[in-house]
Amino acid sequence: PVGIGWDSQLVEVLPLERQESLLDIMRSRMIRKRREEIAREAQIARELFTQGKLPVGTVEDLMRDIDGADADE
């Protein structure tokens, strides 16, 4: 595996416009990957909900559960 130090040195020799283009490409890839991750998590949540394995309740119920978990710590 190539270390980040080597990668940053390689990028630094590029003209500024190319560095900006590379940054745009990397940012777009990160956004796409995050969207894919969110979509996977949403699909899992849908499946759990359909199977009745996802807790259902109000915001108040959620806050009560969170406050109860904090008290246990």
Short mmCIF file of N, CA, C and O in Angstrom, two decimals:
data_model
loop_
_atom_site.label_atom_id
_atom_site.label_comp_id
_atom_site.label_asym_id
_atom_site.label_seq_id
_atom_site.Cartn_x
_atom_site.Cartn_y
_atom_site.Cartn_z
N PRO A 1 0.82 -1.20 0.00
CA PRO A 1 0.00 0.00 0.00
C PRO A 1 0.87 1.26 0.00
O PRO A 1 1.91 1.31 0.62
N VAL A 2 0.41 2.25 -0.70
CA VAL A 2 1.12 3.51 -0.80
C VAL A 2 0.66 4.40 0.35
O VAL A 2 -0.52 4.55 0.60
N GLY A 3 1.62 5.02 1.04
CA GLY A 3 1.29 5.89 2.16
C GLY A 3 0.77 7.24 1.70
O GLY A 3 1.02 7.67 0.58
N ILE A 4 0.08 7.90 2.59
CA ILE A 4 -0.48 9.22 2.24
C ILE A 4 0.62 10.24 2.02
O ILE A 4 0.45 11.16 1.22
N GLY A 5 1.75 10.10 2.66
CA GLY A 5 2.86 11.03 2.46
C GLY A 5 3.34 11.02 1.02
O GLY A 5 3.58 12.06 0.42
N TRP A 6 3.45 9.84 0.45
CA TRP A 6 3.87 9.73 -0.94
C TRP A 6 2.82 10.34 -1.86
O TRP A 6 3.15 11.07 -2.78
N ASP A 7 1.55 10.07 -1.58
CA ASP A 7 0.47 10.62 -2.40
C ASP A 7 0.47 12.14 -2.36
O ASP A 7 0.31 12.79 -3.39
N SER A 8 0.64 12.72 -1.20
CA SER A 8 0.60 14.18 -1.10
C SER A 8 1.79 14.80 -1.82
O SER A 8 1.67 15.86 -2.43
N GLN A 9 2.93 14.14 -1.78
CA GLN A 9 4.10 14.65 -2.50
C GLN A 9 3.84 14.62 -4.01
O GLN A 9 4.21 15.55 -4.73
N LEU A 10 3.21 13.58 -4.48
CA LEU A 10 2.89 13.45 -5.89
C LEU A 10 1.92 14.55 -6.32
O LEU A 10 2.10 15.18 -7.37
N VAL A 11 0.93 14.83 -5.51
CA VAL A 11 -0.07 15.86 -5.83
C VAL A 11 0.57 17.25 -5.82
O VAL A 11 0.24 18.09 -6.66
N GLU A 12 1.49 17.48 -4.91
CA GLU A 12 2.10 18.81 -4.80
C GLU A 12 2.86 19.23 -6.05
O GLU A 12 2.99 20.42 -6.31
N VAL A 13 3.34 18.29 -6.84
CA VAL A 13 4.08 18.66 -8.04
C VAL A 13 3.15 19.02 -9.20
O VAL A 13 3.59 19.58 -10.20
N LEU A 14 1.86 18.74 -9.05
CA LEU A 14 0.90 19.08 -10.09
C LEU A 14 0.62 20.58 -10.08
O LEU A 14 0.67 21.22 -9.03
N PRO A 15 0.29 21.14 -11.22
CA PRO A 15 -0.13 22.55 -11.25
C PRO A 15 -1.39 22.72 -10.40
O PRO A 15 -2.17 21.77 -10.21
N LEU A 16 -1.60 23.91 -9.89
CA LEU A 16 -2.72 24.18 -8.99
C LEU A 16 -4.06 23.78 -9.59
O LEU A 16 -4.90 23.19 -8.90
N GLU A 17 -4.28 24.06 -10.86
CA GLU A 17 -5.55 23.70 -11.50
C GLU A 17 -5.77 22.19 -11.48
O GLU A 17 -6.89 21.73 -11.25
N ARG A 18 -4.71 21.43 -11.70
CA ARG A 18 -4.83 19.96 -11.65
C ARG A 18 -5.10 19.48 -10.23
O ARG A 18 -5.87 18.55 -10.02
N GLN A 19 -4.48 20.12 -9.24
CA GLN A 19 -4.74 19.79 -7.84
C GLN A 19 -6.21 20.04 -7.51
O GLN A 19 -6.85 19.23 -6.84
N GLU A 20 -6.74 21.17 -7.98
CA GLU A 20 -8.15 21.49 -7.72
C GLU A 20 -9.07 20.48 -8.40
O GLU A 20 -10.06 20.05 -7.81
N SER A 21 -8.73 20.08 -9.61
CA SER A 21 -9.52 19.07 -10.31
C SER A 21 -9.50 17.74 -9.56
O SER A 21 -10.53 17.08 -9.41
N LEU A 22 -8.32 17.36 -9.10
CA LEU A 22 -8.19 16.14 -8.32
C LEU A 22 -9.02 16.21 -7.05
O LEU A 22 -9.71 15.25 -6.69
N LEU A 23 -8.99 17.34 -6.39
CA LEU A 23 -9.79 17.54 -5.18
C LEU A 23 -11.27 17.40 -5.48
O LEU A 23 -12.01 16.75 -4.74
N ASP A 24 -11.73 17.99 -6.59
CA ASP A 24 -13.13 17.88 -6.99
C ASP A 24 -13.52 16.42 -7.25
O ASP A 24 -14.60 15.97 -6.83
N ILE A 25 -12.64 15.70 -7.93
CA ILE A 25 -12.90 14.29 -8.21
C ILE A 25 -13.00 13.50 -6.91
O ILE A 25 -13.93 12.70 -6.73
N MET A 26 -12.06 13.71 -6.00
CA MET A 26 -12.06 12.98 -4.73
C MET A 26 -13.31 13.32 -3.90
O MET A 26 -13.92 12.44 -3.30
N ARG A 27 -13.67 14.59 -3.89
CA ARG A 27 -14.86 15.01 -3.14
C ARG A 27 -16.11 14.33 -3.72
O ARG A 27 -16.95 13.82 -2.97
N SER A 28 -16.22 14.29 -5.04
CA SER A 28 -17.36 13.64 -5.68
C SER A 28 -17.41 12.15 -5.36
O SER A 28 -18.48 11.59 -5.09
N ARG A 29 -16.25 11.52 -5.36
CA ARG A 29 -16.19 10.08 -5.02
C ARG A 29 -16.61 9.85 -3.57
O ARG A 29 -17.32 8.88 -3.28
N MET A 30 -16.16 10.70 -2.67
CA MET A 30 -16.52 10.55 -1.27
C MET A 30 -18.02 10.73 -1.07
O MET A 30 -18.65 9.98 -0.31
N ILE A 31 -18.59 11.70 -1.76
CA ILE A 31 -20.04 11.93 -1.67
C ILE A 31 -20.79 10.72 -2.20
O ILE A 31 -21.75 10.25 -1.58
N ARG A 32 -20.35 10.18 -3.34
CA ARG A 32 -21.01 9.01 -3.92
C ARG A 32 -20.93 7.82 -2.98
O ARG A 32 -21.93 7.12 -2.75
N LYS A 33 -19.75 7.59 -2.41
CA LYS A 33 -19.60 6.46 -1.49
C LYS A 33 -20.47 6.63 -0.25
O LYS A 33 -21.06 5.67 0.24
N ARG A 34 -20.56 7.85 0.26
CA ARG A 34 -21.40 8.09 1.44
C ARG A 34 -22.86 7.86 1.11
O ARG A 34 -23.59 7.26 1.89
N ARG A 35 -23.29 8.29 -0.08
CA ARG A 35 -24.68 8.04 -0.51
C ARG A 35 -24.96 6.55 -0.61
O ARG A 35 -26.03 6.08 -0.22
N GLU A 36 -24.01 5.81 -1.15
CA GLU A 36 -24.17 4.35 -1.26
C GLU A 36 -24.28 3.73 0.13
O GLU A 36 -25.08 2.81 0.35
N GLU A 37 -23.46 4.21 1.06
CA GLU A 37 -23.49 3.69 2.43
C GLU A 37 -24.85 3.99 3.08
O GLU A 37 -25.44 3.12 3.73
N ILE A 38 -25.35 5.20 2.89
CA ILE A 38 -26.66 5.57 3.45
C ILE A 38 -27.75 4.70 2.84
O ILE A 38 -28.65 4.24 3.55
N ALA A 39 -27.68 4.46 1.54
CA ALA A 39 -28.67 3.62 0.87
C ALA A 39 -28.65 2.19 1.42
O ALA A 39 -29.71 1.59 1.65
N ARG A 40 -27.44 1.65 1.66
CA ARG A 40 -27.33 0.30 2.25
C ARG A 40 -27.95 0.27 3.65
O ARG A 40 -28.70 -0.65 3.98
N GLU A 41 -27.64 1.29 4.44
CA GLU A 41 -28.18 1.34 5.80
C GLU A 41 -29.70 1.48 5.78
O GLU A 41 -30.40 0.87 6.60
N ALA A 42 -30.22 2.26 4.84
CA ALA A 42 -31.68 2.42 4.72
C ALA A 42 -32.33 1.11 4.33
O ALA A 42 -33.40 0.75 4.84
N GLN A 43 -31.71 0.37 3.42
CA GLN A 43 -32.24 -0.93 3.01
C GLN A 43 -32.28 -1.90 4.19
O GLN A 43 -33.26 -2.60 4.38
N ILE A 44 -31.23 -1.92 4.98
CA ILE A 44 -31.20 -2.78 6.16
C ILE A 44 -32.30 -2.38 7.13
O ILE A 44 -33.03 -3.22 7.67
N ALA A 45 -32.48 -1.07 7.34
CA ALA A 45 -33.52 -0.59 8.24
C ALA A 45 -34.90 -0.98 7.73
O ALA A 45 -35.77 -1.41 8.51
N ARG A 46 -35.12 -0.88 6.42
CA ARG A 46 -36.42 -1.29 5.84
C ARG A 46 -36.67 -2.77 6.09
O ARG A 46 -37.79 -3.17 6.45
N GLU A 47 -35.64 -3.58 5.87
CA GLU A 47 -35.79 -5.03 6.08
C GLU A 47 -36.10 -5.34 7.55
O GLU A 47 -36.97 -6.15 7.84
N LEU A 48 -35.38 -4.68 8.45
CA LEU A 48 -35.64 -4.90 9.88
C LEU A 48 -37.05 -4.46 10.26
O LEU A 48 -37.74 -5.14 11.03
N PHE A 49 -37.49 -3.33 9.70
CA PHE A 49 -38.84 -2.84 9.98
C PHE A 49 -39.88 -3.83 9.46
O PHE A 49 -40.83 -4.17 10.17
N THR A 50 -39.69 -4.31 8.25
CA THR A 50 -40.63 -5.27 7.65
C THR A 50 -40.70 -6.55 8.47
O THR A 50 -41.77 -7.14 8.61
N GLN A 51 -39.57 -6.96 9.04
CA GLN A 51 -39.51 -8.18 9.85
C GLN A 51 -39.98 -7.94 11.28
O GLN A 51 -40.02 -8.88 12.07
N GLY A 52 -40.30 -6.70 11.60
CA GLY A 52 -40.74 -6.38 12.96
C GLY A 52 -39.61 -6.35 13.97
O GLY A 52 -39.84 -6.45 15.17
N LYS A 53 -38.39 -6.19 13.49
CA LYS A 53 -37.22 -6.20 14.38
C LYS A 53 -36.70 -4.80 14.69
O LYS A 53 -35.70 -4.66 15.38
N LEU A 54 -37.38 -3.79 14.18
CA LEU A 54 -36.96 -2.42 14.40
C LEU A 54 -37.91 -1.79 15.40
O LEU A 54 -39.12 -1.80 15.21
N PRO A 55 -37.38 -1.25 16.50
CA PRO A 55 -38.28 -0.65 17.49
C PRO A 55 -39.05 0.52 16.90
O PRO A 55 -38.52 1.29 16.11
N VAL A 56 -40.31 0.61 17.29
CA VAL A 56 -41.17 1.69 16.82
C VAL A 56 -41.66 2.46 18.04
O VAL A 56 -42.00 1.87 19.06
N GLY A 57 -41.67 3.78 17.94
CA GLY A 57 -42.15 4.59 19.05
C GLY A 57 -42.11 6.06 18.71
O GLY A 57 -41.78 6.45 17.59
N THR A 58 -42.42 6.84 19.70
CA THR A 58 -42.43 8.29 19.52
C THR A 58 -41.05 8.86 19.84
O THR A 58 -40.17 8.16 20.36
N VAL A 59 -40.89 10.12 19.56
CA VAL A 59 -39.65 10.81 19.91
C VAL A 59 -39.47 10.77 21.43
O VAL A 59 -38.36 10.57 21.93
N GLU A 60 -40.55 10.93 22.14
CA GLU A 60 -40.48 10.87 23.61
C GLU A 60 -39.97 9.50 24.07
O GLU A 60 -39.17 9.41 25.00
N ASP A 61 -40.44 8.42 23.42
CA ASP A 61 -39.96 7.08 23.76
C ASP A 61 -38.45 6.97 23.52
O ASP A 61 -37.72 6.43 24.35
N LEU A 62 -38.02 7.49 22.40
CA LEU A 62 -36.60 7.46 22.06
C LEU A 62 -35.79 8.22 23.11
O LEU A 62 -34.77 7.73 23.60
N MET A 63 -36.25 9.42 23.46
CA MET A 63 -35.53 10.23 24.44
C MET A 63 -35.49 9.53 25.80
O MET A 63 -34.48 9.55 26.49
N ARG A 64 -36.58 8.88 26.16
CA ARG A 64 -36.62 8.15 27.43
C ARG A 64 -35.61 7.00 27.41
O ARG A 64 -34.90 6.77 28.39
N ASP A 65 -35.53 6.31 26.27
CA ASP A 65 -34.55 5.22 26.13
C ASP A 65 -33.12 5.75 26.23
O ASP A 65 -32.26 5.15 26.87
N ILE A 66 -32.87 6.88 25.58
CA ILE A 66 -31.54 7.47 25.62
C ILE A 66 -31.20 7.90 27.03
O ILE A 66 -30.10 7.63 27.52
N ASP A 67 -32.13 8.56 27.70
CA ASP A 67 -31.88 9.00 29.07
C ASP A 67 -31.66 7.80 29.99
O ASP A 67 -30.80 7.85 30.86
N GLY A 68 -32.37 6.73 29.77
CA GLY A 68 -32.18 5.52 30.56
C GLY A 68 -30.83 4.90 30.32
O GLY A 68 -30.19 4.40 31.25
N ALA A 69 -30.37 4.94 29.08
CA ALA A 69 -29.05 4.39 28.76
C ALA A 69 -27.95 5.23 29.42
O ALA A 69 -26.95 4.69 29.88
N ASP A 70 -28.13 6.56 29.45
CA ASP A 70 -27.16 7.42 30.11
C ASP A 70 -27.09 7.15 31.60
O ASP A 70 -26.02 7.19 32.19
N ALA A 71 -28.21 6.82 32.21
CA ALA A 71 -28.25 6.55 33.64
C ALA A 71 -27.51 5.26 33.98
O ALA A 71 -26.95 5.12 35.07
N ASP A 72 -27.49 4.31 33.04
CA ASP A 72 -26.80 3.04 33.25
C ASP A 72 -25.29 3.17 33.23
O ASP A 72 -24.58 2.31 33.72
N GLU A 73 -24.78 4.22 32.63
CA GLU A 73 -23.32 4.37 32.47
C GLU A 73 -22.67 4.82 33.72
O GLU A 73 -23.03 5.40 34.60
#
